[in-house]
Tab-separated table of C-alpha atoms in Angstrom:
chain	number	residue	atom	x	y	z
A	1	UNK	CA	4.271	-3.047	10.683
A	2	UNK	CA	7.874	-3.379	9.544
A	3	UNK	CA	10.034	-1.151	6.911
A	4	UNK	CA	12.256	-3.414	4.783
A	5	UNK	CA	15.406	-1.652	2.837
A	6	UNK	CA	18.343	-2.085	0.368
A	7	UNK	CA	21.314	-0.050	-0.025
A	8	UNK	CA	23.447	0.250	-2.728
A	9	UNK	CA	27.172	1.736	-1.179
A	10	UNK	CA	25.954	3.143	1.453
A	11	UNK	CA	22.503	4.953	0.570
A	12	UNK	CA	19.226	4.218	0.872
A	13	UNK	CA	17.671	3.119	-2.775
A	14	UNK	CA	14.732	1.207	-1.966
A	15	UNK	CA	12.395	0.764	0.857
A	16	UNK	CA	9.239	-1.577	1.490
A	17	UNK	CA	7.010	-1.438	4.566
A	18	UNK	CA	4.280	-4.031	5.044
A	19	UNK	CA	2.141	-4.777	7.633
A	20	UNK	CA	0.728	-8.390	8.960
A	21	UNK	CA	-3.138	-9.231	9.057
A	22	UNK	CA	-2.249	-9.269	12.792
A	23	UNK	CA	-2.527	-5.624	12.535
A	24	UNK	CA	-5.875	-5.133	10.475
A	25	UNK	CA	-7.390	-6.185	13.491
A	26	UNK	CA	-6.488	-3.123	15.941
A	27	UNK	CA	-7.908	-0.074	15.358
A	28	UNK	CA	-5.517	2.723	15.324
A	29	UNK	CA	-7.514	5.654	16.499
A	30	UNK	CA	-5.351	5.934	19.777
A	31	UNK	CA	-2.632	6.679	17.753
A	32	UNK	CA	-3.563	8.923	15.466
A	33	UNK	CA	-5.445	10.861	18.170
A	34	UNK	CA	-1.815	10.548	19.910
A	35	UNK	CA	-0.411	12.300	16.507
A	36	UNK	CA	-2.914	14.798	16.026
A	37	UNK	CA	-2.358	16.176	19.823
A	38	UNK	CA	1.550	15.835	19.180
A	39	UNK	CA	1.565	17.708	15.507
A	40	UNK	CA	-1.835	19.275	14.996
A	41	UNK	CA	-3.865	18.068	11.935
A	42	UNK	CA	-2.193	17.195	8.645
A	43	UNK	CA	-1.070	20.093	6.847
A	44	UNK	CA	-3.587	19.942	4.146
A	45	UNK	CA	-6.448	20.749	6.793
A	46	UNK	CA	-4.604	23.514	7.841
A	47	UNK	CA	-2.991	24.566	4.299
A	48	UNK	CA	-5.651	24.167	1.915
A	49	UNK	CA	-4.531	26.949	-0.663
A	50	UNK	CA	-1.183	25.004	-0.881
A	51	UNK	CA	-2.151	21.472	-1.542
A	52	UNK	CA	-5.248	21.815	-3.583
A	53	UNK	CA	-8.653	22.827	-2.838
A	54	UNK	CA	-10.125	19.259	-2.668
A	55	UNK	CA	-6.529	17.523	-0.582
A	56	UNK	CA	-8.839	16.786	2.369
A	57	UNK	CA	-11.485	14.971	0.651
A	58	UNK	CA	-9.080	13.560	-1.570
A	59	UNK	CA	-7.420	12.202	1.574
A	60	UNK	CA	-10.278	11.046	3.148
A	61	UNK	CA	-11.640	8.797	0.002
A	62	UNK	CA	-8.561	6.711	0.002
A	63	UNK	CA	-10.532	4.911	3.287
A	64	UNK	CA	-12.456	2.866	0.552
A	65	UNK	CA	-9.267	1.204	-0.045
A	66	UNK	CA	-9.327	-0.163	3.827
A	67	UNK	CA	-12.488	-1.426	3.232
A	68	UNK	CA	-12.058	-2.894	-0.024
A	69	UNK	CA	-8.723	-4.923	1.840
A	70	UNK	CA	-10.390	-6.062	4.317
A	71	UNK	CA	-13.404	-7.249	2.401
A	72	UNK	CA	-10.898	-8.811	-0.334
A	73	UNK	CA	-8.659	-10.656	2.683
A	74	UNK	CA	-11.833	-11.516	4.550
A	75	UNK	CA	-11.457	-15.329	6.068
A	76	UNK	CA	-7.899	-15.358	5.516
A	77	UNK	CA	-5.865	-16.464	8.480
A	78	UNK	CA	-2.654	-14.874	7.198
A	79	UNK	CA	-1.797	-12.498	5.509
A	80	UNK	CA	0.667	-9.321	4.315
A	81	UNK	CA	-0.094	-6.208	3.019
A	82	UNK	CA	2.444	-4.199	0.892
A	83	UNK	CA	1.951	-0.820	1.845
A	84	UNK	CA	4.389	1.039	-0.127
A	85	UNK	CA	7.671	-0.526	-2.304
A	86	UNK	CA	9.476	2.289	-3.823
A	87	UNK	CA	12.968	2.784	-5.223
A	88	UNK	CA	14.838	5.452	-5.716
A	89	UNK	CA	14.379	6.959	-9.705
A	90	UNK	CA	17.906	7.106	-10.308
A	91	UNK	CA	18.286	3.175	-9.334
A	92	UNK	CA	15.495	2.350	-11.236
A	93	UNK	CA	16.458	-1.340	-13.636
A	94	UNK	CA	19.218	-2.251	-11.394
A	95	UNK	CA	17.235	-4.904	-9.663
A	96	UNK	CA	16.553	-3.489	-6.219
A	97	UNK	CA	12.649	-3.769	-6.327
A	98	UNK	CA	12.921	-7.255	-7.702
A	99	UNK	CA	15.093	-8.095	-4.468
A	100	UNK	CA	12.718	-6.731	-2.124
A	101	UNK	CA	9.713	-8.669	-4.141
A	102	UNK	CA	11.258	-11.580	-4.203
A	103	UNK	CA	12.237	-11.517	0.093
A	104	UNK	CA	8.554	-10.451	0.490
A	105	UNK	CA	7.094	-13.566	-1.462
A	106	UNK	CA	9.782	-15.975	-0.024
A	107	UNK	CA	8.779	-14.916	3.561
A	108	UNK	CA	4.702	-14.833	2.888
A	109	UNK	CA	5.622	-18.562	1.239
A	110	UNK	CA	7.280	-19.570	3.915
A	111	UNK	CA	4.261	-18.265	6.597
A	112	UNK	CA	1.580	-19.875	4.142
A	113	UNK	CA	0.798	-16.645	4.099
A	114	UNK	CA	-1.215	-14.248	1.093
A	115	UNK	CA	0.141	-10.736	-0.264
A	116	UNK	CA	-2.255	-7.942	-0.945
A	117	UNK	CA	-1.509	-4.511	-2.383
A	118	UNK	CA	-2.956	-1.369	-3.995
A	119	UNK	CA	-1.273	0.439	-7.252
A	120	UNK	CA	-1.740	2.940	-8.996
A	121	UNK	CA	-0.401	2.637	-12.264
A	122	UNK	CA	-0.796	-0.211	-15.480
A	123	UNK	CA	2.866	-0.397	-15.604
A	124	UNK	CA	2.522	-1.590	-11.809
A	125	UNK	CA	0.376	-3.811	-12.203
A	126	UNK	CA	2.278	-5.483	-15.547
A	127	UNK	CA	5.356	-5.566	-12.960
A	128	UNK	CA	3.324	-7.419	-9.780
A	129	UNK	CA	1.562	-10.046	-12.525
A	130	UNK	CA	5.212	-11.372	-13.247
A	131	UNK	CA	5.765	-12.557	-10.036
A	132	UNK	CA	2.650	-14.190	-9.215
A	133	UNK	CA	0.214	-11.395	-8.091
A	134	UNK	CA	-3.578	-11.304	-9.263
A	135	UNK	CA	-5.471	-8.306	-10.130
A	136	UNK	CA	-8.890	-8.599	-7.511
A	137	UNK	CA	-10.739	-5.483	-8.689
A	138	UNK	CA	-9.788	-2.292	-10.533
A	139	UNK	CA	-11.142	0.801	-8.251
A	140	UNK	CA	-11.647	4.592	-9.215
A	141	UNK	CA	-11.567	6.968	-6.377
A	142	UNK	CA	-13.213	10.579	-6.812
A	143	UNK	CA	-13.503	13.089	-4.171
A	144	UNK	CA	-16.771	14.551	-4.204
A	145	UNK	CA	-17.034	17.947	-5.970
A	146	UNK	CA	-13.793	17.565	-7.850
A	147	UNK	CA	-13.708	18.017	-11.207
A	148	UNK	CA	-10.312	18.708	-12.075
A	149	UNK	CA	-8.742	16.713	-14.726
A	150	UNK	CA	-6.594	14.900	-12.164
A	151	UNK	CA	-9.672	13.699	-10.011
A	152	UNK	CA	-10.173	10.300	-10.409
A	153	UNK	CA	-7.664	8.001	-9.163
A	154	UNK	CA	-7.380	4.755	-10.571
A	155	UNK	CA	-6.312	1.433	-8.178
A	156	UNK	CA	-5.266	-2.017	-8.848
A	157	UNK	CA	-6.120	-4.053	-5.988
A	158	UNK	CA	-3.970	-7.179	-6.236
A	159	UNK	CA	-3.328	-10.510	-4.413
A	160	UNK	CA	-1.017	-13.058	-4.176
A	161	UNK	CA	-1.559	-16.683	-2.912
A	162	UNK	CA	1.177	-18.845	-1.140
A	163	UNK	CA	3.333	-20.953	-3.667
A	164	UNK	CA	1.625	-24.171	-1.811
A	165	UNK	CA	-1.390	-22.719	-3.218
A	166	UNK	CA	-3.007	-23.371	0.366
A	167	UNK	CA	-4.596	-20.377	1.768
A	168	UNK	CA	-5.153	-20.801	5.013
């Protein structure tokens, strides 16, 4: 995958990181088997007391969304997935997450290539409708056991078809 960023004077305000269908097809198990020797487990394995009594099975839920990607991009040649597009709160309006957007769909037009992502929030999904993007399915993730009033975790999967309209 790539990271993708914008600065405004000199800092750091937003960031994208996407990864190409060209990756969905390699399992990463070396790696994180690589990470795990290098680090030890993720803290929340070790630490349960400090990120919540149900972190690890919170964690390990969010595989559904792999599935669900791969099931939603199934017999598409091309394709990018939007990992993660934040900006920084305090440059929030200014216009930095539209830039990155709008480099994102200009390259995946230019590939006659799709653009999938996963949100989290209405507003999101509001934001990703105005410039093109679909909403596939609307997911709730639940760890098993966990019945704390922040437990379910609502998604937006969403997709975004080349300006040709061609999906190849």
């Amino acid at each position: 995958g790539v990271a993708l960023g914008v600065r405004s004077n000199r800092d750091l305000v937003g960031c994208m990181c996407l990864s190409p269908s060209s990756c969905a097809t390699r399992t990463q198990i070396w790696d994180d088997v690589m990470v795990m020797f290098k680090f030890g487990p993720p803290p929340m394995y070790k630490e349960k007391g400090a990120y919540g009594p149900h972190s690890s099975k919170r964690a390990e839920k969010l595989e559904v969304l792999t599935k669900k990607r791969k099931e939603h991009m199934k017999g598409l040649k091309r394709w990018i997935y939007l990992q993660t597009l934040g900006v920084s709160f305090d440059h929030h309006g200014k216009g930095h997450g539209k830039k990155l957007l709008q480099l994102l769909i200009q390259t995946a037009d230019m590939l006659n290539a799709s653009i999938y992502l996963e949100t989290e929030s209405e507003n999101n999904e509001g934001l990703y409708k105005k410039f093109g993007f679909q909403t596939l399915e609307v997911t709730t993730l639940r760890a098993a056991g966990d019945d704390s009033p922040t437990a379910n975790l609502n998604m937006w999967l969403m997709r975004k078809t080349p300006s040709g309209g061609k999906i190849e």
